[in-house]
PDB file of C-alpha atoms and ligand atoms in Angstrom:
ATOM      1  CA  UNK A   1     -87.182  83.226 165.807  1.00 56.00           C
ATOM      2  CA  UNK A   2     -84.242  83.083 163.402  1.00 60.00           C
ATOM      3  CA  UNK A   3     -84.543  85.480 160.495  1.00 69.00           C
ATOM      4  CA  UNK A   4     -84.643  83.884 157.048  1.00 72.00           C
ATOM      5  CA  UNK A   5     -81.612  85.389 155.307  1.00 77.00           C
ATOM      6  CA  UNK A   6     -81.767  83.163 152.245  1.00 86.00           C
ATOM      7  CA  UNK A   7     -81.926  85.122 148.989  1.00 88.00           C
ATOM      8  CA  UNK A   8     -83.689  83.527 146.032  1.00 90.00           C
ATOM      9  CA  UNK A   9     -81.307  82.929 143.129  1.00 92.00           C
ATOM     10  CA  UNK A  10     -81.589  85.467 140.332  1.00 94.00           C
ATOM     11  CA  UNK A  11     -83.735  84.318 137.475  1.00 96.00           C
ATOM     12  CA  UNK A  12     -82.807  85.746 134.083  1.00 97.00           C
ATOM     13  CA  UNK A  13     -86.286  85.108 132.685  1.00 97.00           C
ATOM     14  CA  UNK A  14     -87.820  87.354 135.345  1.00 97.00           C
ATOM     15  CA  UNK A  15     -85.330  90.134 134.591  1.00 98.00           C
ATOM     16  CA  UNK A  16     -86.027  89.890 130.868  1.00 98.00           C
ATOM     17  CA  UNK A  17     -89.799  89.822 131.326  1.00 98.00           C
ATOM     18  CA  UNK A  18     -89.690  92.757 133.767  1.00 98.00           C
ATOM     19  CA  UNK A  19     -87.806  94.942 131.304  1.00 98.00           C
ATOM     20  CA  UNK A  20     -89.890  94.057 128.261  1.00 98.00           C
ATOM     21  CA  UNK A  21     -93.262  94.307 130.029  1.00 98.00           C
ATOM     22  CA  UNK A  22     -92.487  97.599 131.772  1.00 98.00           C
ATOM     23  CA  UNK A  23     -91.017  99.196 128.639  1.00 98.00           C
ATOM     24  CA  UNK A  24     -93.888  98.046 126.438  1.00 98.00           C
ATOM     25  CA  UNK A  25     -96.478  99.353 128.906  1.00 98.00           C
ATOM     26  CA  UNK A  26     -94.790 102.769 128.891  1.00 98.00           C
ATOM     27  CA  UNK A  27     -94.455 102.856 125.118  1.00 98.00           C
ATOM     28  CA  UNK A  28     -98.098 101.838 124.626  1.00 98.00           C
ATOM     29  CA  UNK A  29     -99.113 104.549 127.060  1.00 98.00           C
ATOM     30  CA  UNK A  30     -97.371 107.093 124.808  1.00 98.00           C
ATOM     31  CA  UNK A  31     -98.870 106.353 121.404  1.00 98.00           C
ATOM     32  CA  UNK A  32    -101.444 109.103 121.868  1.00 97.00           C
ATOM     33  CA  UNK A  33     -99.778 112.163 123.363  1.00 98.00           C
ATOM     34  CA  UNK A  34    -100.771 115.703 124.195  1.00 98.00           C
ATOM     35  CA  UNK A  35     -97.252 116.828 123.295  1.00 98.00           C
ATOM     36  CA  UNK A  36     -94.295 115.063 121.691  1.00 98.00           C
ATOM     37  CA  UNK A  37     -90.907 116.678 122.266  1.00 99.00           C
ATOM     38  CA  UNK A  38     -88.133 115.867 119.813  1.00 99.00           C
ATOM     39  CA  UNK A  39     -84.647 116.240 121.261  1.00 99.00           C
ATOM     40  CA  UNK A  40     -83.424 116.008 124.840  1.00 98.00           C
ATOM     41  CA  UNK A  41     -81.177 119.066 125.044  1.00 98.00           C
ATOM     42  CA  UNK A  42     -81.822 121.849 127.568  1.00 98.00           C
ATOM     43  CA  UNK A  43     -84.756 123.389 125.647  1.00 98.00           C
ATOM     44  CA  UNK A  44     -86.549 120.066 125.150  1.00 99.00           C
ATOM     45  CA  UNK A  45     -86.033 118.941 128.739  1.00 99.00           C
ATOM     46  CA  UNK A  46     -87.402 122.161 130.261  1.00 98.00           C
ATOM     47  CA  UNK A  47     -90.411 122.106 127.897  1.00 99.00           C
ATOM     48  CA  UNK A  48     -91.195 118.446 128.666  1.00 99.00           C
ATOM     49  CA  UNK A  49     -90.851 119.088 132.404  1.00 98.00           C
ATOM     50  CA  UNK A  50     -93.162 122.095 132.480  1.00 98.00           C
ATOM     51  CA  UNK A  51     -95.810 120.367 130.367  1.00 98.00           C
ATOM     52  CA  UNK A  52     -95.693 117.280 132.587  1.00 98.00           C
ATOM     53  CA  UNK A  53     -96.030 119.438 135.710  1.00 98.00           C
ATOM     54  CA  UNK A  54     -99.163 120.900 134.068  1.00 97.00           C
ATOM     55  CA  UNK A  55    -100.470 117.284 133.757  1.00 96.00           C
ATOM     56  CA  UNK A  56    -100.125 117.028 129.991  1.00 97.00           C
ATOM     57  CA  UNK A  57     -99.226 113.632 128.597  1.00 97.00           C
ATOM     58  CA  UNK A  58     -95.780 114.288 127.199  1.00 98.00           C
ATOM     59  CA  UNK A  59     -93.004 112.119 125.837  1.00 98.00           C
ATOM     60  CA  UNK A  60     -89.560 113.166 124.692  1.00 99.00           C
ATOM     61  CA  UNK A  61     -87.738 111.251 121.957  1.00 99.00           C
ATOM     62  CA  UNK A  62     -83.946 111.451 121.906  1.00 98.00           C
ATOM     63  CA  UNK A  63     -81.958 109.757 119.195  1.00 98.00           C
ATOM     64  CA  UNK A  64     -78.793 109.342 121.257  1.00 98.00           C
ATOM     65  CA  UNK A  65     -78.033 107.058 124.204  1.00 98.00           C
ATOM     66  CA  UNK A  66     -77.858 110.061 126.506  1.00 98.00           C
ATOM     67  CA  UNK A  67     -80.012 113.129 126.912  1.00 98.00           C
ATOM     68  CA  UNK A  68     -78.430 116.543 127.472  1.00 98.00           C
ATOM     69  CA  UNK A  69     -77.617 117.500 123.880  1.00 98.00           C
ATOM     70  CA  UNK A  70     -74.902 120.111 123.731  1.00 97.00           C
ATOM     71  CA  UNK A  71     -74.923 120.815 127.436  1.00 98.00           C
ATOM     72  CA  UNK A  72     -72.575 118.097 128.690  1.00 97.00           C
ATOM     73  CA  UNK A  73     -69.556 119.535 126.929  1.00 96.00           C
ATOM     74  CA  UNK A  74     -69.860 123.116 128.225  1.00 96.00           C
ATOM     75  CA  UNK A  75     -67.618 125.111 125.892  1.00 95.00           C
ATOM     76  CA  UNK A  76     -65.010 123.160 123.934  1.00 96.00           C
ATOM     77  CA  UNK A  77     -65.211 120.297 126.473  1.00 97.00           C
ATOM     78  CA  UNK A  78     -64.604 122.573 129.474  1.00 97.00           C
ATOM     79  CA  UNK A  79     -67.698 121.256 131.196  1.00 97.00           C
ATOM     80  CA  UNK A  80     -68.958 124.471 132.758  1.00 97.00           C
ATOM     81  CA  UNK A  81     -71.858 126.475 131.373  1.00 97.00           C
ATOM     82  CA  UNK A  82     -72.627 130.175 131.663  1.00 98.00           C
ATOM     83  CA  UNK A  83     -76.027 131.754 132.296  1.00 98.00           C
ATOM     84  CA  UNK A  84     -77.242 135.235 133.143  1.00 96.00           C
ATOM     85  CA  UNK A  85     -79.805 136.143 135.798  1.00 95.00           C
ATOM     86  CA  UNK A  86     -82.935 134.914 134.015  1.00 95.00           C
ATOM     87  CA  UNK A  87     -81.375 131.591 133.013  1.00 96.00           C
ATOM     88  CA  UNK A  88     -80.040 131.114 136.498  1.00 98.00           C
ATOM     89  CA  UNK A  89     -83.611 131.270 137.814  1.00 97.00           C
ATOM     90  CA  UNK A  90     -84.548 128.309 135.597  1.00 98.00           C
ATOM     91  CA  UNK A  91     -81.515 126.287 136.672  1.00 98.00           C
ATOM     92  CA  UNK A  92     -82.303 126.894 140.333  1.00 97.00           C
ATOM     93  CA  UNK A  93     -85.904 125.822 139.781  1.00 98.00           C
ATOM     94  CA  UNK A  94     -84.453 122.428 138.770  1.00 98.00           C
ATOM     95  CA  UNK A  95     -82.103 122.296 141.748  1.00 98.00           C
ATOM     96  CA  UNK A  96     -78.936 123.142 139.798  1.00 98.00           C
ATOM     97  CA  UNK A  97     -76.472 125.172 141.859  1.00 98.00           C
ATOM     98  CA  UNK A  98     -75.011 128.256 140.225  1.00 98.00           C
ATOM     99  CA  UNK A  99     -71.986 130.323 141.172  1.00 98.00           C
ATOM    100  CA  UNK A 100     -71.735 134.086 140.586  1.00 98.00           C
ATOM    101  CA  UNK A 101     -68.835 134.982 138.330  1.00 98.00           C
ATOM    102  CA  UNK A 102     -69.065 138.720 137.653  1.00 97.00           C
ATOM    103  CA  UNK A 103     -71.554 141.386 136.543  1.00 95.00           C
ATOM    104  CA  UNK A 104     -74.631 139.153 136.267  1.00 95.00           C
ATOM    105  CA  UNK A 105     -72.791 136.143 134.815  1.00 97.00           C
ATOM    106  CA  UNK A 106     -73.117 132.802 136.601  1.00 98.00           C
ATOM    107  CA  UNK A 107     -71.543 129.424 135.987  1.00 98.00           C
ATOM    108  CA  UNK A 108     -72.866 125.933 136.642  1.00 98.00           C
ATOM    109  CA  UNK A 109     -71.407 122.448 136.357  1.00 98.00           C
ATOM    110  CA  UNK A 110     -72.740 121.096 133.069  1.00 98.00           C
ATOM    111  CA  UNK A 111     -72.973 117.535 134.400  1.00 98.00           C
ATOM    112  CA  UNK A 112     -75.052 118.737 137.349  1.00 98.00           C
ATOM    113  CA  UNK A 113     -77.214 120.769 134.963  1.00 98.00           C
ATOM    114  CA  UNK A 114     -78.000 117.848 132.644  1.00 98.00           C
ATOM    115  CA  UNK A 115     -78.590 115.325 135.400  1.00 98.00           C
ATOM    116  CA  UNK A 116     -80.864 117.622 137.434  1.00 98.00           C
ATOM    117  CA  UNK A 117     -82.890 118.643 134.362  1.00 98.00           C
ATOM    118  CA  UNK A 118     -83.229 114.996 133.359  1.00 98.00           C
ATOM    119  CA  UNK A 119     -84.195 113.703 136.790  1.00 98.00           C
ATOM    120  CA  UNK A 120     -86.764 116.429 137.420  1.00 98.00           C
ATOM    121  CA  UNK A 121     -88.297 115.930 133.990  1.00 98.00           C
ATOM    122  CA  UNK A 122     -88.797 112.193 134.436  1.00 98.00           C
ATOM    123  CA  UNK A 123     -90.043 112.599 137.998  1.00 98.00           C
ATOM    124  CA  UNK A 124     -92.548 115.237 136.865  1.00 98.00           C
ATOM    125  CA  UNK A 125     -94.140 112.535 134.681  1.00 98.00           C
ATOM    126  CA  UNK A 126     -92.629 113.089 131.230  1.00 98.00           C
ATOM    127  CA  UNK A 127     -91.477 109.860 129.634  1.00 98.00           C
ATOM    128  CA  UNK A 128     -88.083 110.011 127.946  1.00 98.00           C
ATOM    129  CA  UNK A 129     -87.379 107.502 125.182  1.00 98.00           C
ATOM    130  CA  UNK A 130     -83.708 107.511 124.306  1.00 98.00           C
ATOM    131  CA  UNK A 131     -82.178 105.691 121.317  1.00 98.00           C
ATOM    132  CA  UNK A 132     -85.236 106.553 119.198  1.00 98.00           C
ATOM    133  CA  UNK A 133     -84.929 108.848 116.181  1.00 98.00           C
ATOM    134  CA  UNK A 134     -87.761 110.864 114.762  1.00 98.00           C
ATOM    135  CA  UNK A 135     -87.520 110.234 111.036  1.00 97.00           C
ATOM    136  CA  UNK A 136     -90.689 111.904 109.768  1.00 98.00           C
ATOM    137  CA  UNK A 137     -93.974 113.543 110.772  1.00 98.00           C
ATOM    138  CA  UNK A 138     -97.530 112.385 110.152  1.00 97.00           C
ATOM    139  CA  UNK A 139    -100.002 114.879 108.698  1.00 97.00           C
ATOM    140  CA  UNK A 140    -103.728 115.277 108.207  1.00 95.00           C
ATOM    141  CA  UNK A 141    -104.369 117.915 105.538  1.00 93.00           C
ATOM    142  CA  UNK A 142    -102.299 120.922 106.618  1.00 94.00           C
ATOM    143  CA  UNK A 143    -101.516 119.941 110.192  1.00 96.00           C
ATOM    144  CA  UNK A 144     -98.852 117.781 111.779  1.00 97.00           C
ATOM    145  CA  UNK A 145    -100.584 115.174 113.910  1.00 97.00           C
ATOM    146  CA  UNK A 146     -97.738 112.979 115.090  1.00 98.00           C
ATOM    147  CA  UNK A 147     -94.269 111.547 114.688  1.00 98.00           C
ATOM    148  CA  UNK A 148     -92.739 108.678 112.771  1.00 98.00           C
ATOM    149  CA  UNK A 149     -90.207 106.813 114.921  1.00 98.00           C
ATOM    150  CA  UNK A 150     -87.522 104.248 114.493  1.00 98.00           C
ATOM    151  CA  UNK A 151     -84.610 102.922 116.531  1.00 98.00           C
ATOM    152  CA  UNK A 152     -81.534 105.044 115.930  1.00 98.00           C
ATOM    153  CA  UNK A 153     -79.610 101.804 115.403  1.00 98.00           C
ATOM    154  CA  UNK A 154     -81.814 100.987 112.403  1.00 97.00           C
ATOM    155  CA  UNK A 155     -80.948 104.262 110.698  1.00 91.00           C
ATOM    156  CA  UNK A 156     -77.279 103.976 111.620  1.00 96.00           C
ATOM    157  CA  UNK A 157     -76.958 100.477 110.222  1.00 97.00           C
ATOM    158  CA  UNK A 158     -78.903 101.282 107.062  1.00 95.00           C
ATOM    159  CA  UNK A 159     -81.377  98.455 107.641  1.00 97.00           C
ATOM    160  CA  UNK A 160     -84.608  98.552 105.683  1.00 97.00           C
ATOM    161  CA  UNK A 161     -87.060  98.431 108.599  1.00 98.00           C
ATOM    162  CA  UNK A 162     -90.346 100.324 108.561  1.00 98.00           C
ATOM    163  CA  UNK A 163     -91.021 102.736 111.417  1.00 98.00           C
ATOM    164  CA  UNK A 164     -93.900 103.072 113.876  1.00 98.00           C
ATOM    165  CA  UNK A 165     -95.889 106.241 114.598  1.00 98.00           C
ATOM    166  CA  UNK A 166     -97.383 108.081 117.566  1.00 98.00           C
ATOM    167  CA  UNK A 167    -100.080 110.780 117.593  1.00 98.00           C
ATOM    168  CA  UNK A 168     -99.568 114.133 119.281  1.00 98.00           C
ATOM    169  CA  UNK A 169    -101.683 117.262 119.738  1.00 97.00           C
ATOM    170  CA  UNK A 170     -98.497 119.298 119.358  1.00 98.00           C
ATOM    171  CA  UNK A 171     -94.894 118.558 118.417  1.00 98.00           C
ATOM    172  CA  UNK A 172     -91.912 120.540 119.689  1.00 98.00           C
ATOM    173  CA  UNK A 173     -88.803 120.584 117.522  1.00 99.00           C
ATOM    174  CA  UNK A 174     -86.039 120.941 120.124  1.00 99.00           C
ATOM    175  CA  UNK A 175     -83.389 119.273 117.987  1.00 98.00           C
ATOM    176  CA  UNK A 176     -80.886 122.140 118.231  1.00 98.00           C
ATOM    177  CA  UNK A 177     -78.736 122.921 115.227  1.00 96.00           C
ATOM    178  CA  UNK A 178     -80.282 119.996 113.284  1.00 97.00           C
ATOM    179  CA  UNK A 179     -83.766 121.557 113.263  1.00 98.00           C
ATOM    180  CA  UNK A 180     -84.784 118.075 112.176  1.00 98.00           C
ATOM    181  CA  UNK A 181     -88.590 118.226 112.333  1.00 98.00           C
ATOM    182  CA  UNK A 182     -88.799 121.561 110.520  1.00 98.00           C
ATOM    183  CA  UNK A 183     -86.572 120.161 107.761  1.00 98.00           C
ATOM    184  CA  UNK A 184     -89.039 117.282 107.384  1.00 98.00           C
ATOM    185  CA  UNK A 185     -91.932 119.720 106.976  1.00 98.00           C
ATOM    186  CA  UNK A 186     -89.965 121.847 104.541  1.00 97.00           C
ATOM    187  CA  UNK A 187     -89.348 118.784 102.377  1.00 96.00           C
ATOM    188  CA  UNK A 188     -92.973 117.681 102.480  1.00 94.00           C
ATOM    189  CA  UNK A 189     -94.599 121.118 102.162  1.00 95.00           C
ATOM    190  CA  UNK A 190     -92.086 123.501 100.544  1.00 96.00           C
ATOM    191  CA  UNK A 191     -92.610 127.196 101.295  1.00 97.00           C
ATOM    192  CA  UNK A 192     -95.290 126.599 103.938  1.00 97.00           C
ATOM    193  CA  UNK A 193     -93.471 127.583 107.132  1.00 98.00           C
ATOM    194  CA  UNK A 194     -94.502 130.569 109.214  1.00 97.00           C
ATOM    195  CA  UNK A 195     -91.190 132.344 108.500  1.00 98.00           C
ATOM    196  CA  UNK A 196     -90.374 135.396 106.364  1.00 97.00           C
ATOM    197  CA  UNK A 197     -89.578 133.287 103.273  1.00 97.00           C
ATOM    198  CA  UNK A 198     -91.774 130.302 104.109  1.00 98.00           C
ATOM    199  CA  UNK A 199     -88.545 128.289 104.338  1.00 98.00           C
ATOM    200  CA  UNK A 200     -85.911 127.715 107.028  1.00 98.00           C
ATOM    201  CA  UNK A 201     -84.052 131.018 107.314  1.00 98.00           C
ATOM    202  CA  UNK A 202     -80.812 129.475 108.603  1.00 97.00           C
ATOM    203  CA  UNK A 203     -78.269 130.134 111.267  1.00 95.00           C
ATOM    204  CA  UNK A 204     -75.729 132.933 111.252  1.00 95.00           C
ATOM    205  CA  UNK A 205     -72.312 133.245 112.920  1.00 96.00           C
ATOM    206  CA  UNK A 206     -71.720 133.785 116.637  1.00 97.00           C
ATOM    207  CA  UNK A 207     -73.311 136.807 118.349  1.00 96.00           C
ATOM    208  CA  UNK A 208     -74.149 135.673 121.879  1.00 95.00           C
ATOM    209  CA  UNK A 209     -76.092 138.704 123.078  1.00 94.00           C
ATOM    210  CA  UNK A 210     -78.339 138.959 120.027  1.00 95.00           C
ATOM    211  CA  UNK A 211     -78.820 135.188 119.799  1.00 96.00           C
ATOM    212  CA  UNK A 212     -79.884 134.881 123.456  1.00 94.00           C
ATOM    213  CA  UNK A 213     -82.653 137.435 122.860  1.00 94.00           C
ATOM    214  CA  UNK A 214     -83.823 136.042 119.532  1.00 96.00           C
ATOM    215  CA  UNK A 215     -83.964 132.462 120.806  1.00 97.00           C
ATOM    216  CA  UNK A 216     -86.821 133.595 122.966  1.00 97.00           C
ATOM    217  CA  UNK A 217     -88.462 135.781 120.316  1.00 97.00           C
ATOM    218  CA  UNK A 218     -88.265 132.980 117.738  1.00 98.00           C
ATOM    219  CA  UNK A 219     -89.823 130.345 120.006  1.00 98.00           C
ATOM    220  CA  UNK A 220     -93.288 129.507 118.719  1.00 98.00           C
ATOM    221  CA  UNK A 221     -95.463 127.755 116.179  1.00 98.00           C
ATOM    222  CA  UNK A 222     -93.831 127.393 112.775  1.00 98.00           C
ATOM    223  CA  UNK A 223     -96.406 125.151 111.110  1.00 98.00           C
ATOM    224  CA  UNK A 224     -99.826 124.033 112.390  1.00 97.00           C
ATOM    225  CA  UNK A 225     -99.093 121.639 115.242  1.00 97.00           C
ATOM    226  CA  UNK A 226     -95.325 122.216 115.286  1.00 98.00           C
ATOM    227  CA  UNK A 227     -93.394 124.499 117.637  1.00 98.00           C
ATOM    228  CA  UNK A 228     -89.710 125.332 117.664  1.00 98.00           C
ATOM    229  CA  UNK A 229     -87.646 125.857 120.812  1.00 98.00           C
ATOM    230  CA  UNK A 230     -83.972 126.367 121.611  1.00 98.00           C
ATOM    231  CA  UNK A 231     -81.388 126.547 118.844  1.00 97.00           C
ATOM    232  CA  UNK A 232     -83.899 125.110 116.416  1.00 98.00           C
ATOM    233  CA  UNK A 233     -85.980 128.304 116.817  1.00 98.00           C
ATOM    234  CA  UNK A 234     -83.037 130.469 115.764  1.00 97.00           C
ATOM    235  CA  UNK A 235     -82.183 128.287 112.789  1.00 98.00           C
ATOM    236  CA  UNK A 236     -85.816 128.229 111.652  1.00 98.00           C
ATOM    237  CA  UNK A 237     -86.497 131.947 111.902  1.00 98.00           C
ATOM    238  CA  UNK A 238     -82.925 133.034 111.124  1.00 97.00           C
ATOM    239  CA  UNK A 239     -80.565 134.311 113.794  1.00 96.00           C
ATOM    240  CA  UNK A 240     -77.125 133.947 115.273  1.00 96.00           C
ATOM    241  CA  UNK A 241     -75.543 131.159 117.286  1.00 94.00           C
ATOM    242  CA  UNK A 242     -74.600 131.856 120.883  1.00 93.00           C
ATOM    243  CA  UNK A 243     -71.966 129.375 122.045  1.00 91.00           C
ATOM    244  CA  UNK A 244     -71.954 127.969 125.582  1.00 92.00           C
ATOM    245  CA  UNK A 245     -74.343 130.454 127.199  1.00 95.00           C
ATOM    246  CA  UNK A 246     -77.512 128.509 127.978  1.00 97.00           C
ATOM    247  CA  UNK A 247     -80.078 130.930 129.411  1.00 97.00           C
ATOM    248  CA  UNK A 248     -81.847 131.383 126.070  1.00 97.00           C
ATOM    249  CA  UNK A 249     -82.255 127.596 125.683  1.00 98.00           C
ATOM    250  CA  UNK A 250     -83.762 127.175 129.145  1.00 98.00           C
ATOM    251  CA  UNK A 251     -86.094 130.167 128.809  1.00 98.00           C
ATOM    252  CA  UNK A 252     -87.163 129.027 125.355  1.00 98.00           C
ATOM    253  CA  UNK A 253     -88.186 125.648 126.836  1.00 98.00           C
ATOM    254  CA  UNK A 254     -90.280 127.484 129.424  1.00 98.00           C
ATOM    255  CA  UNK A 255     -91.838 129.725 126.789  1.00 98.00           C
ATOM    256  CA  UNK A 256     -92.857 126.956 124.395  1.00 98.00           C
ATOM    257  CA  UNK A 257     -94.508 125.040 127.249  1.00 98.00           C
ATOM    258  CA  UNK A 258     -96.436 128.178 128.201  1.00 98.00           C
ATOM    259  CA  UNK A 259     -97.520 128.774 124.605  1.00 98.00           C
ATOM    260  CA  UNK A 260     -98.857 125.240 124.292  1.00 98.00           C
ATOM    261  CA  UNK A 261    -100.634 125.403 127.645  1.00 97.00           C
ATOM    262  CA  UNK A 262    -102.301 128.669 126.631  1.00 96.00           C
ATOM    263  CA  UNK A 263    -103.753 126.928 123.576  1.00 92.00           C
ATOM    264  CA  UNK A 264    -106.863 125.284 124.954  1.00 78.00           C
ATOM    265  CA  UNK A 265    -107.222 123.089 121.851  1.00 76.00           C
ATOM    266  CA  UNK A 266    -104.023 121.111 122.358  1.00 74.00           C
ATOM    267  CA  UNK A 267    -105.221 118.115 124.295  1.00 64.00           C
ATOM    268  CA  UNK A 268    -105.760 114.603 123.085  1.00 54.00           C
TER     269      UNK A 268
HETATM  270  O1  48F B   1     -78.425 120.485 120.559  1.00 89.68           O
HETATM  271  P1  48F B   1     -79.275 120.492 121.777  1.00 89.68           P
HETATM  272  O2  48F B   1     -78.617 120.645 123.088  1.00 89.68           O
HETATM  273  O3  48F B   1     -80.457 121.571 121.542  1.00 89.68           O
HETATM  274  P2  48F B   1     -80.935 122.834 122.386  1.00 89.68           P
HETATM  275  O4  48F B   1     -81.737 122.402 123.548  1.00 89.68           O
HETATM  276  O5  48F B   1     -79.601 123.476 122.959  1.00 89.68           O
HETATM  277  C1  48F B   1     -78.583 123.935 122.115  1.00 89.68           C
HETATM  278  C2  48F B   1     -77.306 123.958 122.907  1.00 89.68           C
HETATM  279  O6  48F B   1     -76.963 122.679 123.352  1.00 89.68           O
HETATM  280  C3  48F B   1     -76.111 124.528 122.136  1.00 89.68           C
HETATM  281  C4  48F B   1     -76.221 125.973 121.935  1.00 89.68           C
HETATM  282  C5  48F B   1     -76.523 126.810 123.155  1.00 89.68           C
HETATM  283  O7  48F B   1     -75.571 127.616 123.420  1.00 89.68           O
HETATM  284  O8  48F B   1     -76.095 126.446 120.854  1.00 89.68           O
HETATM  285  O9  48F B   1     -75.963 123.851 120.914  1.00 89.68           O
HETATM  286  O10 48F B   1     -81.536 123.766 121.411  1.00 89.68           O
HETATM  287  O11 48F B   1     -80.110 119.128 121.823  1.00 89.68           O
HETATM  288  C6  48F B   1     -80.794 118.658 120.698  1.00 89.68           C
HETATM  289  C7  48F B   1     -81.035 117.166 120.857  1.00 89.68           C
HETATM  290  O12 48F B   1     -81.878 116.721 119.810  1.00 89.68           O
HETATM  291  C8  48F B   1     -81.468 115.408 119.439  1.00 89.68           C
HETATM  292  C9  48F B   1     -79.945 115.473 119.538  1.00 89.68           C
HETATM  293  O13 48F B   1     -79.386 114.187 119.664  1.00 89.68           O
HETATM  294  C10 48F B   1     -79.752 116.333 120.778  1.00 89.68           C
HETATM  295  O14 48F B   1     -79.635 115.564 121.955  1.00 89.68           O
HETATM  296  N1  48F B   1     -81.969 115.125 118.086  1.00 89.68           N
HETATM  297  C11 48F B   1     -81.572 115.719 116.925  1.00 89.68           C
HETATM  298  N2  48F B   1     -82.252 115.203 115.893  1.00 89.68           N
HETATM  299  C12 48F B   1     -83.113 114.267 116.405  1.00 89.68           C
HETATM  300  C13 48F B   1     -82.927 114.226 117.816  1.00 89.68           C
HETATM  301  C14 48F B   1     -84.080 113.392 115.835  1.00 89.68           C
HETATM  302  N3  48F B   1     -84.323 113.354 114.526  1.00 89.68           N
HETATM  303  N4  48F B   1     -84.763 112.550 116.659  1.00 89.68           N
HETATM  304  C15 48F B   1     -84.542 112.570 117.995  1.00 89.68           C
HETATM  305  N5  48F B   1     -83.621 113.390 118.596  1.00 89.68           N
END
């Protein structure tokens, strides 16, 4: 019997409906989250991955078109990153190949690092929403209970369009140098952060060794319901910047996921 090789002509209405229906279903599924991650750099991706592996309902909101944050560009657009032993272990867990350089330093291709982290995170069950900016938090008394979202294009074009909101048992500020969510809390509740001064302590100049250590120490809850990870942790609690060495970011993502999992009360 002759095989029917005829292909049905493409129908634009089907393509449009497929995209809208599938996207809407995923968005609706994420309006009540266990954990909302803000920022798709290395710290946010690792956190979202580990929480999804532990079967938490987790979504990551990234304001840009692409995830990866500061990782794509390596150092000054030389797209290689450096990690030490501990960070290398995280990269390898995500299937990123590393190459020994010298004395416990390893390099990895930054494009491979971002794409592997991204793919593993989505496949683990975390939903990544790009092109969405977190513009505020929602609160009930003295606890953050969710995020206020809008299309990045709305903010960029200065249009007066009201946002939408999602609920979350915990929010992770993984917005890097911006420390965006913590700034929102500081504006709304001045002096209430779990830092030495109650305010954002700020970021100092470059000191890679010290900053790698403190990124991990500073990872944690900064306000009821809000955790900081990655560079945002150092800016919040006050420490140095570290340049294109990424172990601290990856380990901070692991640590914040662990901290949230250890808290039995963070579940929708
Ligand atoms: O900056 P980023 O990569 O943060 P990270 O994971 O890693 C820091 C390193 O890249 C580097 C460094 C290490 O040596 O110092 O800077 O801590 O990723 C932060 C992401 O958050 C997004 C931003 O676009 C970036 O991709 N972001 C920032 N503000 C918002 C946001 C916001 N309001 N809403 C959504 N996404």
